[in-house]
Coordinates of C-alpha atoms in Angstrom, one line a residue:
Chain A
M1 CA 64.4 72.2 -56.1
G2 CA 68.2 72.3 -56.4
A3 CA 68.6 68.7 -55.3
A4 CA 69.3 66.2 -58.0
P5 CA 66.6 63.7 -58.8
A6 CA 66.8 60.6 -56.6
S7 CA 67.5 58.3 -59.5
R8 CA 70.7 60.2 -60.3
D9 CA 71.9 60.6 -56.7
V10 CA 74.7 58.0 -56.6
T11 CA 75.6 58.6 -52.9
S12 CA 72.4 57.2 -51.4
Y13 CA 70.3 54.1 -51.8
G14 CA 66.6 53.8 -52.3
M15 CA 64.4 53.3 -49.2
G16 CA 63.2 50.1 -50.9
L17 CA 66.2 48.3 -49.5
A18 CA 64.8 48.8 -46.0
A19 CA 61.5 47.1 -47.0
P20 CA 62.5 43.5 -46.3
L21 CA 63.5 44.3 -42.7
A22 CA 60.6 46.7 -42.2
L23 CA 58.2 43.9 -43.3
F24 CA 60.0 41.4 -41.1
F25 CA 59.6 43.7 -38.1
L26 CA 56.0 44.5 -38.9
V27 CA 55.1 40.8 -38.9
F28 CA 57.4 39.5 -36.2
F29 CA 57.8 42.4 -33.9
V30 CA 55.0 45.0 -34.2
A31 CA 52.2 42.5 -34.8
P32 CA 53.2 40.4 -31.7
L33 CA 53.3 43.4 -29.5
L34 CA 49.9 44.6 -30.8
Q35 CA 48.5 41.2 -30.1
L36 CA 50.0 41.2 -26.6
F37 CA 48.2 44.5 -26.0
W38 CA 45.0 43.2 -27.4
L39 CA 45.1 40.1 -25.2
S40 CA 45.8 42.3 -22.1
L41 CA 42.5 44.0 -22.6
H42 CA 40.6 40.8 -21.9
N43 CA 39.2 39.6 -18.6
D44 CA 39.2 35.9 -19.3
T45 CA 42.0 33.6 -20.3
A46 CA 40.3 32.6 -23.6
G47 CA 40.4 36.3 -24.7
L48 CA 36.6 36.6 -25.4
Q49 CA 35.5 39.1 -22.8
W50 CA 36.8 42.7 -23.2
G51 CA 37.7 44.7 -20.1
L52 CA 40.4 46.3 -18.1
G53 CA 40.3 43.6 -15.4
Q54 CA 43.9 42.6 -15.8
Y55 CA 45.2 46.1 -15.3
L56 CA 42.8 46.8 -12.4
H57 CA 44.0 43.6 -10.8
F58 CA 47.7 44.6 -11.2
L59 CA 47.2 48.2 -10.1
T60 CA 45.0 47.3 -7.0
D61 CA 47.2 44.4 -5.9
P62 CA 49.8 45.5 -3.3
F63 CA 51.9 42.4 -4.2
S64 CA 52.1 43.3 -7.9
L65 CA 52.8 47.0 -7.2
G66 CA 55.5 45.9 -4.8
V67 CA 57.2 43.8 -7.5
L68 CA 57.0 46.8 -9.9
G69 CA 58.4 49.2 -7.3
S70 CA 61.3 47.0 -6.2
T71 CA 62.2 46.4 -9.9
L72 CA 62.3 50.1 -10.6
L73 CA 64.3 50.7 -7.4
L74 CA 66.7 48.0 -8.4
G75 CA 67.4 49.7 -11.7
A76 CA 68.1 53.0 -10.0
E77 CA 70.5 51.4 -7.5
V78 CA 72.4 49.5 -10.2
T79 CA 72.6 52.6 -12.4
A80 CA 73.9 54.7 -9.5
V81 CA 76.6 52.1 -8.7
C82 CA 77.6 51.8 -12.4
L83 CA 77.9 55.6 -12.8
V84 CA 80.0 56.0 -9.7
L85 CA 82.4 53.2 -10.7
G86 CA 82.2 53.7 -14.5
F87 CA 83.0 57.4 -14.6
P88 CA 86.5 57.1 -13.1
I89 CA 87.3 54.4 -15.6
A90 CA 86.3 56.7 -18.5
W91 CA 88.4 59.5 -16.8
L92 CA 91.4 57.2 -16.4
Y93 CA 91.1 56.2 -20.0
Q94 CA 91.6 59.7 -21.2
R95 CA 94.8 60.1 -19.1
V96 CA 96.8 57.0 -20.2
G97 CA 98.7 56.1 -23.3
P98 CA 97.3 54.2 -26.3
R99 CA 98.5 50.8 -25.1
L100 CA 96.8 51.1 -21.7
Q101 CA 93.7 52.6 -23.4
T102 CA 93.3 49.4 -25.5
I103 CA 93.8 47.3 -22.4
I104 CA 91.1 49.3 -20.5
I105 CA 88.7 49.0 -23.4
L106 CA 89.2 45.3 -23.7
I107 CA 88.7 44.8 -19.9
V108 CA 85.5 46.8 -20.1
L109 CA 84.3 45.1 -23.3
L110 CA 85.0 41.5 -22.3
P111 CA 82.0 41.1 -19.9
L112 CA 79.7 42.6 -22.5
L113 CA 80.5 39.7 -24.8
T114 CA 80.8 36.9 -22.1
S115 CA 77.8 34.8 -21.6
V116 CA 75.4 36.4 -19.0
V117 CA 74.9 33.0 -17.3
V118 CA 78.7 32.6 -17.0
R119 CA 79.1 36.1 -15.4
T120 CA 76.2 35.4 -13.0
F121 CA 77.6 32.0 -12.1
A122 CA 80.8 33.8 -11.2
W123 CA 79.0 35.9 -8.7
I124 CA 77.4 32.8 -7.1
V125 CA 80.9 31.5 -6.6
I126 CA 82.1 34.8 -5.2
L127 CA 79.1 35.6 -2.9
G128 CA 78.4 32.0 -1.7
R129 CA 78.8 30.8 1.8
Q130 CA 82.2 29.2 0.9
G131 CA 82.8 32.0 -1.6
I132 CA 85.8 34.3 -1.9
I133 CA 84.4 37.1 0.2
N134 CA 83.3 34.9 3.1
A135 CA 86.6 32.9 3.0
T136 CA 88.7 36.1 3.1
L137 CA 86.7 37.7 5.9
Q138 CA 86.9 34.5 8.0
W139 CA 90.6 34.1 7.3
L140 CA 91.1 37.7 8.5
G141 CA 89.1 36.9 11.6
V142 CA 86.5 39.7 10.9
I143 CA 83.6 37.2 11.0
D144 CA 83.1 33.8 12.6
T145 CA 80.1 32.6 10.6
P146 CA 79.7 33.2 6.9
L147 CA 77.7 36.3 5.9
K148 CA 74.6 35.8 3.8
L149 CA 75.5 37.7 0.6
L150 CA 73.8 35.5 -2.0
Y151 CA 70.0 36.0 -2.3
T152 CA 70.2 39.5 -0.9
Q153 CA 69.5 42.9 -2.5
F154 CA 73.2 43.8 -2.1
G155 CA 74.2 40.7 -4.0
V156 CA 71.8 41.4 -6.8
V157 CA 72.9 45.1 -7.1
I158 CA 76.6 44.4 -7.2
A159 CA 76.3 41.4 -9.6
L160 CA 74.1 43.4 -12.0
A161 CA 76.4 46.5 -11.7
Q162 CA 79.3 44.3 -12.9
V163 CA 77.3 42.7 -15.6
Q164 CA 76.0 46.1 -17.0
M165 CA 79.1 48.2 -16.4
P166 CA 80.2 48.2 -20.1
L167 CA 76.9 49.8 -21.1
M168 CA 77.7 52.7 -18.8
T169 CA 81.4 53.0 -19.4
L170 CA 81.5 52.9 -23.3
P171 CA 79.3 56.0 -23.8
L172 CA 81.2 57.8 -21.0
I173 CA 84.5 57.2 -22.7
T174 CA 83.0 58.5 -26.0
A175 CA 81.6 61.6 -24.3
L176 CA 84.8 62.4 -22.4
G177 CA 86.9 62.0 -25.6
R178 CA 84.8 64.8 -27.2
I179 CA 85.6 67.4 -24.5
D180 CA 88.4 69.8 -25.4
P181 CA 91.3 69.1 -23.0
N182 CA 92.1 72.9 -23.1
L183 CA 89.0 73.6 -21.1
D184 CA 90.4 71.6 -18.2
D185 CA 93.7 73.6 -18.3
A186 CA 91.8 76.9 -18.7
S187 CA 89.7 76.2 -15.7
C188 CA 92.7 75.2 -13.6
S189 CA 94.8 78.2 -14.7
L190 CA 91.9 80.5 -13.8
G191 CA 92.2 79.2 -10.3
A192 CA 89.5 76.5 -10.0
G193 CA 90.8 73.4 -8.3
S194 CA 90.6 69.9 -9.8
W195 CA 87.5 68.9 -7.9
R196 CA 85.7 72.1 -8.9
T197 CA 86.8 71.8 -12.5
F198 CA 85.5 68.2 -12.5
F199 CA 82.1 69.1 -11.1
R200 CA 81.6 72.4 -13.0
I201 CA 83.3 71.6 -16.4
V202 CA 83.9 68.0 -17.0
L203 CA 80.7 66.5 -15.6
P204 CA 78.3 68.9 -17.2
L205 CA 80.0 68.6 -20.6
S206 CA 79.9 64.8 -20.4
L207 CA 76.1 64.8 -19.6
P208 CA 75.1 63.4 -23.0
G209 CA 77.3 60.4 -22.3
V210 CA 76.1 60.1 -18.7
I211 CA 72.5 60.1 -19.9
A212 CA 73.1 57.6 -22.7
G213 CA 74.9 55.3 -20.3
C214 CA 72.2 55.6 -17.6
T215 CA 69.5 54.8 -20.2
L216 CA 71.2 51.6 -21.4
T217 CA 72.2 50.5 -17.9
Y218 CA 68.8 51.1 -16.4
A219 CA 66.9 49.3 -19.2
A220 CA 69.3 46.4 -19.1
A221 CA 69.3 46.1 -15.3
I222 CA 65.5 45.9 -14.8
T223 CA 65.1 43.4 -17.6
A224 CA 68.1 41.2 -16.6
F225 CA 66.2 38.1 -15.9
I226 CA 69.0 35.6 -15.4
T227 CA 71.1 37.6 -13.0
Q228 CA 68.0 38.7 -11.0
S229 CA 66.7 35.1 -10.6
L230 CA 70.0 33.3 -9.9
V231 CA 71.6 35.9 -7.5
G232 CA 68.3 37.0 -6.0
G233 CA 67.0 33.5 -5.5
G234 CA 63.4 32.6 -4.8
Q235 CA 62.6 35.2 -2.1
M236 CA 63.2 38.2 -4.4
L237 CA 60.7 38.7 -7.2
F238 CA 61.2 41.2 -10.0
M239 CA 59.0 42.0 -13.0
P240 CA 60.7 39.7 -15.6
M241 CA 60.4 36.6 -13.3
Y242 CA 56.8 37.6 -12.3
L243 CA 55.9 37.8 -16.0
Y244 CA 57.5 34.5 -16.7
Q245 CA 55.8 32.7 -13.8
Q246 CA 52.4 34.0 -14.8
A247 CA 52.9 33.1 -18.5
S248 CA 54.7 29.8 -18.2
T249 CA 53.9 28.2 -14.9
L250 CA 50.4 29.5 -14.4
Q251 CA 49.4 29.9 -18.1
N252 CA 47.6 33.1 -17.2
W253 CA 48.3 34.8 -20.6
P254 CA 46.1 37.8 -20.3
F255 CA 47.5 38.8 -16.9
A256 CA 51.1 38.1 -18.2
A257 CA 50.3 40.3 -21.2
A258 CA 49.1 43.1 -18.9
I259 CA 52.3 42.7 -16.8
S260 CA 54.3 42.9 -20.0
I261 CA 52.5 46.1 -21.2
I262 CA 52.9 47.7 -17.8
F263 CA 56.6 46.7 -17.8
L264 CA 57.1 48.0 -21.4
L265 CA 55.4 51.3 -20.5
A266 CA 57.6 51.7 -17.4
V267 CA 60.8 51.1 -19.5
L268 CA 59.6 53.4 -22.2
A269 CA 58.7 56.1 -19.6
V270 CA 62.2 55.9 -18.1
V271 CA 63.9 55.9 -21.6
S272 CA 61.9 58.9 -22.7
V273 CA 62.6 60.9 -19.5
F274 CA 66.4 60.2 -20.1
T275 CA 66.0 61.0 -23.8
T276 CA 64.4 64.4 -23.0
L277 CA 67.1 65.1 -20.5
G278 CA 69.7 64.1 -23.1
R279 CA 68.2 66.5 -25.7
M280 CA 68.3 69.3 -23.1
S281 CA 71.9 68.5 -22.1
R282 CA 73.1 68.4 -25.7
G283 CA 72.3 72.1 -26.1
Y284 CA 74.3 72.6 -22.9
G285 CA 77.2 70.2 -23.5
G286 CA 77.4 70.3 -27.3
A287 CA 79.6 73.4 -27.5
Chain B
M1 CA 100.9 78.3 0.5
R2 CA 98.2 78.7 -2.1
G3 CA 100.2 76.7 -4.7
R4 CA 100.9 74.0 -2.2
R5 CA 97.2 73.7 -1.3
R6 CA 96.4 73.6 -5.0
T7 CA 98.7 70.6 -5.7
L8 CA 97.4 68.8 -2.6
E9 CA 93.9 69.4 -3.9
A10 CA 94.8 68.2 -7.4
L11 CA 96.6 65.2 -5.9
S12 CA 93.6 64.2 -3.8
F13 CA 91.4 64.4 -6.9
E14 CA 93.7 62.3 -9.0
L15 CA 94.1 59.7 -6.2
V16 CA 90.4 59.3 -5.6
M17 CA 89.6 58.9 -9.3
T18 CA 92.4 56.5 -10.0
V19 CA 91.7 54.3 -6.9
I20 CA 88.0 54.1 -7.8
A21 CA 88.9 53.4 -11.5
V22 CA 91.2 50.6 -10.5
I23 CA 88.7 49.1 -8.1
A24 CA 86.1 49.2 -10.8
L25 CA 88.4 47.5 -13.3
V26 CA 89.2 44.8 -10.8
I27 CA 85.4 44.3 -10.1
I28 CA 84.9 43.9 -13.8
I29 CA 87.6 41.4 -14.5
A30 CA 87.6 39.4 -11.2
P31 CA 84.5 37.3 -11.7
S32 CA 85.9 35.8 -14.9
L33 CA 89.2 35.0 -13.3
V34 CA 87.6 33.5 -10.2
V35 CA 85.5 31.1 -12.5
L36 CA 88.6 30.2 -14.5
I37 CA 90.5 29.3 -11.3
V38 CA 87.6 27.4 -9.7
S39 CA 87.1 25.4 -13.0
F40 CA 90.5 23.7 -12.4
T41 CA 89.6 22.5 -8.9
S42 CA 90.2 18.9 -8.0
G43 CA 87.4 19.0 -5.4
F44 CA 83.7 18.6 -5.7
S45 CA 82.6 22.0 -4.6
L46 CA 83.0 25.6 -5.8
R47 CA 85.1 26.5 -2.8
F48 CA 87.6 29.3 -3.4
P49 CA 90.6 28.9 -3.4
P50 CA 90.3 25.3 -4.6
P51 CA 91.8 22.6 -2.4
G52 CA 93.9 21.4 -5.4
Y53 CA 94.1 21.6 -9.1
S54 CA 93.2 19.2 -11.9
L55 CA 91.5 18.9 -15.3
R56 CA 88.9 16.4 -14.1
W57 CA 85.9 18.7 -14.7
Y58 CA 87.1 19.5 -18.2
A59 CA 87.3 15.7 -18.8
E60 CA 83.8 15.4 -17.3
L61 CA 82.7 18.0 -19.8
W62 CA 83.8 15.8 -22.7
N63 CA 81.1 13.2 -21.7
A64 CA 78.4 15.7 -20.9
W65 CA 76.3 14.9 -24.0
Q66 CA 73.3 17.0 -22.8
L67 CA 75.5 20.1 -22.9
H68 CA 77.0 19.1 -26.3
F69 CA 73.5 18.8 -27.7
A70 CA 72.4 22.1 -26.3
A71 CA 75.6 23.8 -27.5
K72 CA 75.0 22.4 -31.0
N73 CA 71.4 23.8 -31.1
S74 CA 72.6 27.2 -29.8
L75 CA 75.3 27.3 -32.4
I76 CA 73.0 26.5 -35.3
V77 CA 70.3 29.0 -34.3
A78 CA 73.0 31.7 -33.7
L79 CA 74.5 31.1 -37.2
W80 CA 71.1 31.3 -38.9
A81 CA 70.0 34.3 -36.9
T82 CA 73.3 36.1 -37.7
G83 CA 73.1 35.3 -41.4
L84 CA 69.5 36.6 -41.6
S85 CA 70.4 39.6 -39.6
V86 CA 73.3 40.5 -41.9
V87 CA 71.2 40.2 -45.1
L88 CA 68.2 42.1 -43.8
G89 CA 70.3 44.5 -41.6
V90 CA 72.9 45.6 -44.2
A91 CA 70.2 46.3 -46.8
A92 CA 68.2 48.4 -44.3
A93 CA 71.3 50.2 -43.2
L94 CA 72.1 51.2 -46.8
A95 CA 68.6 52.6 -47.2
I96 CA 68.4 54.6 -44.0
S97 CA 72.0 55.7 -43.4
R98 CA 72.2 58.7 -45.8
S99 CA 68.6 59.6 -45.8
R100 CA 67.4 62.5 -43.6
T101 CA 63.7 61.9 -44.2
L102 CA 61.3 61.3 -41.4
S103 CA 60.5 57.8 -42.5
A104 CA 64.2 56.9 -42.4
R105 CA 64.5 58.2 -38.8
L106 CA 61.3 56.4 -37.8
L107 CA 62.6 53.1 -39.3
D108 CA 65.9 53.6 -37.5
S109 CA 64.1 53.9 -34.1
L110 CA 61.9 50.9 -35.0
F111 CA 65.0 48.8 -35.8
M112 CA 66.8 49.8 -32.6
S113 CA 63.8 49.4 -30.3
P114 CA 64.4 45.7 -29.5
L115 CA 67.6 46.9 -27.7
V116 CA 65.7 48.7 -25.0
L117 CA 62.4 46.8 -24.8
P118 CA 62.2 43.8 -22.3
A119 CA 63.1 40.8 -24.4
L120 CA 61.0 38.5 -22.2
A121 CA 57.9 40.5 -23.1
F122 CA 58.8 40.2 -26.8
G123 CA 59.3 36.5 -26.4
L124 CA 55.8 36.0 -24.8
A125 CA 54.3 38.2 -27.5
A126 CA 55.9 36.3 -30.3
L127 CA 54.8 33.0 -28.8
M128 CA 51.2 34.3 -28.7
L129 CA 51.4 35.3 -32.3
F130 CA 52.9 32.0 -33.5
S131 CA 50.2 30.1 -31.6
L132 CA 47.5 32.3 -33.1
I133 CA 48.7 31.8 -36.7
G134 CA 49.2 28.1 -36.0
L135 CA 53.0 28.0 -36.4
P136 CA 54.3 25.5 -33.7
V137 CA 57.5 26.5 -31.8
S138 CA 60.5 25.0 -33.5
P139 CA 64.1 25.9 -34.5
L140 CA 62.5 28.2 -37.1
T141 CA 60.6 30.3 -34.6
L142 CA 63.8 30.5 -32.6
V143 CA 65.7 31.9 -35.6
I144 CA 62.9 34.4 -36.3
G145 CA 62.8 35.6 -32.6
H146 CA 66.6 35.8 -32.3
T147 CA 66.9 37.7 -35.6
V148 CA 64.5 40.4 -34.2
V149 CA 66.7 41.0 -31.1
C150 CA 70.0 40.6 -33.0
V151 CA 69.5 42.7 -36.1
P152 CA 69.9 46.1 -34.3
Y153 CA 73.6 45.4 -33.7
V154 CA 74.1 44.8 -37.5
V155 CA 72.1 47.9 -38.5
R156 CA 73.9 50.1 -35.9
N157 CA 77.4 49.0 -36.9
T158 CA 76.7 49.2 -40.6
V159 CA 75.2 52.6 -40.4
A160 CA 78.2 53.8 -38.4
A161 CA 80.6 52.4 -41.1
L162 CA 78.5 54.0 -43.9
A163 CA 78.7 57.4 -42.1
Q164 CA 82.5 57.3 -42.4
L165 CA 82.3 56.6 -46.1
E166 CA 83.3 59.6 -48.3
P167 CA 80.4 60.4 -50.7
T168 CA 82.9 61.7 -53.2
L169 CA 84.2 58.2 -53.7
L170 CA 80.8 57.1 -54.9
E171 CA 80.5 60.1 -57.2
S172 CA 83.9 59.6 -58.7
S173 CA 83.1 56.0 -59.3
A174 CA 79.9 56.9 -61.1
V175 CA 81.6 59.7 -63.1
L176 CA 84.1 57.1 -64.3
G177 CA 81.2 55.0 -65.7
A178 CA 80.9 52.3 -63.0
S179 CA 77.4 51.0 -62.5
R180 CA 75.9 51.2 -59.0
L181 CA 76.2 47.5 -58.4
Y182 CA 79.9 47.6 -59.5
T183 CA 80.6 50.6 -57.2
F184 CA 78.9 48.8 -54.3
R185 CA 80.9 45.6 -54.8
R186 CA 84.2 47.2 -55.5
I187 CA 84.1 50.4 -53.3
V188 CA 81.3 50.4 -50.7
L189 CA 81.4 46.8 -49.6
P190 CA 85.2 46.6 -49.0
L191 CA 85.1 49.8 -47.0
I192 CA 82.2 48.9 -44.7
R193 CA 83.1 45.2 -44.4
P194 CA 84.8 45.6 -41.0
G195 CA 81.7 47.4 -39.6
I196 CA 79.4 44.6 -40.9
I197 CA 81.7 41.9 -39.4
A198 CA 81.8 43.7 -36.0
G199 CA 78.0 43.9 -36.0
A200 CA 77.6 40.3 -37.1
F201 CA 80.0 39.2 -34.3
I202 CA 78.0 41.1 -31.6
A203 CA 74.8 39.7 -33.1
F204 CA 76.1 36.2 -33.0
M205 CA 77.3 36.5 -29.4
S206 CA 74.0 37.9 -28.2
S207 CA 72.0 35.2 -30.0
F208 CA 74.3 32.4 -28.6
D209 CA 73.7 33.9 -25.1
N210 CA 70.0 34.6 -25.5
V211 CA 67.7 33.2 -22.8
P212 CA 64.5 35.3 -22.6
V213 CA 63.4 34.8 -26.3
S214 CA 64.5 31.2 -26.4
L215 CA 62.5 30.4 -23.2
F216 CA 59.2 31.0 -25.0
L217 CA 60.1 30.1 -28.6
R218 CA 61.8 26.8 -28.3
D219 CA 60.1 23.4 -28.5
A220 CA 60.7 20.7 -25.8
A221 CA 63.2 18.9 -28.1
T222 CA 65.4 22.0 -28.7
D223 CA 67.6 22.5 -25.6
M224 CA 69.6 25.7 -25.7
L225 CA 73.0 26.1 -24.0
P226 CA 72.4 29.1 -21.8
I227 CA 69.0 27.7 -20.7
R228 CA 70.5 24.4 -19.9
M229 CA 73.2 26.1 -17.8
W230 CA 70.7 28.3 -16.1
Q231 CA 68.5 25.3 -15.1
D232 CA 71.6 23.3 -13.9
L233 CA 72.5 26.3 -11.7
E234 CA 69.0 26.6 -10.3
G235 CA 69.1 23.0 -9.2
K236 CA 72.6 22.3 -8.0
L237 CA 76.0 24.0 -8.2
D238 CA 77.7 21.7 -10.6
V239 CA 81.4 22.1 -11.1
T240 CA 81.0 20.9 -14.7
I241 CA 79.3 24.2 -15.3
A242 CA 82.5 25.9 -14.1
A243 CA 84.5 24.0 -16.6
L244 CA 82.0 24.9 -19.4
S245 CA 82.2 28.5 -18.2
G246 CA 86.0 28.3 -18.5
V247 CA 85.7 27.1 -22.1
L248 CA 83.2 29.9 -22.9
I249 CA 85.4 32.6 -21.3
I250 CA 88.5 31.4 -23.2
A251 CA 86.6 31.2 -26.4
T252 CA 85.2 34.7 -25.9
V253 CA 88.7 36.2 -25.2
A254 CA 90.1 34.5 -28.3
L255 CA 87.2 35.7 -30.5
V256 CA 87.5 39.3 -29.1
A257 CA 91.2 39.2 -29.8
I258 CA 90.6 38.1 -33.4
M259 CA 87.8 40.7 -33.9
E260 CA 90.1 43.4 -32.5
R261 CA 92.6 42.6 -35.2
V262 CA 90.1 42.2 -38.0
T263 CA 87.7 45.1 -37.3
G264 CA 89.3 47.3 -34.6
L265 CA 86.3 46.4 -32.4
S266 CA 87.3 48.6 -29.4
R267 CA 87.5 51.8 -31.4
R268 CA 84.2 51.0 -33.1
L269 CA 82.4 50.8 -29.8
T270 CA 83.7 54.1 -28.4
N271 CA 83.2 56.3 -31.4

């Protein structure tokens, strides 16, 4: 009632301005995904025979389920590593002067904007048989023969953690910046130690940032096709490569479509679990 | 005694956090440094440390016409995708930024969803649609696909810049008799320009680096730089790729430094 008519409100713009992008998305984003879904509901490659055959095939095939399971596990491992390494960076950021703050941010930011192929290539150089880790260990006399680091789960996790680290650290820095520094002092002066203050005050209050960071890191880690395939090599198969092989090499589009939908649903499920947790934690940490 | 234990306890906490933070920062920065050093090797392998130093692989890069061709394609597609993203994204951001309606929030989620959905699945889906409507893969389909995955960065950064804008500025301008278009050109646009530039920069970088969408939407004649590099790495470990990586790292550092000056990029991404 009291609001001014839309035509006279000079501080906002009409929704019509969103129409071109909305239309663009409808045609080139929503329609393709709907068609993907439609094709996944067909048993034959020509897309004539309706049925749930593709999904049944995936869900009863131990190999396919194994690929899905190892992909979800990989995401969890990478997210955990990023959280453990990223949180102290965000903590350090709040403790140093503005000059060091800019340096830390730029260090964190740089990988985000460097080509993923370049970053992955760097890990091939580091983890290879003649790479920096093996060379150092041999020089120190710890090992005689080079360790196999490339094409292992360990290699994939550490490379992905480095590649996705900015996605975890940036929201954490934002979240920690919003915490009233007096709370820290209050907790300490009331007799709680630093560790206790960290786990009882700082960590709970930064939960929105933790959850935002985990969502982004997880979604990025399980879909990181390039890093997974180059550092993981041929022996390790994750969902994106599985999808690509079925679609491109084998031309089995309905099955590739079903893999895509299952993968999309898995990502959406994880994101919505994190979002729900985030909404709950905001009531807790928003004070 | 108690006080002493307290300081020891505080010290242990600070030490552990600082050590982990420094290790993490080293892990983040080390790979780029290693690649830079290896790219100056005089040898034929990616051995670290290199047996000697030279610029031979950078010279080799000069003659690598396949890489030049792929780089040119990637650059053209990235420029078009960024341009389209800015036009569509800024308009959409203006519409949804100050509106609290349900449709504005739904549109916001829709425009952001390419950021979390697997790009490879979208690439396959777009290929299926294009083949259904009879549009052959070409640089045009590449630009369309790249725009879908890059426009979220423009929308997000423009919305953030608009949120900082004082509504009273717009009201005063209107009270003084300025038309909406004039107010937009003289007040709104100059104030949100750094946000738009930051968004466009990130959109450009992510298009230039995109593999999953390009894999499905390019035609055989359109080689893209990251795909070329990826396929070269799958086959053999070529030192030329190290030199190319060196060029890309230095270019990225330079661009980030410029963007930091122009738009305050680092503050933009942590607020």
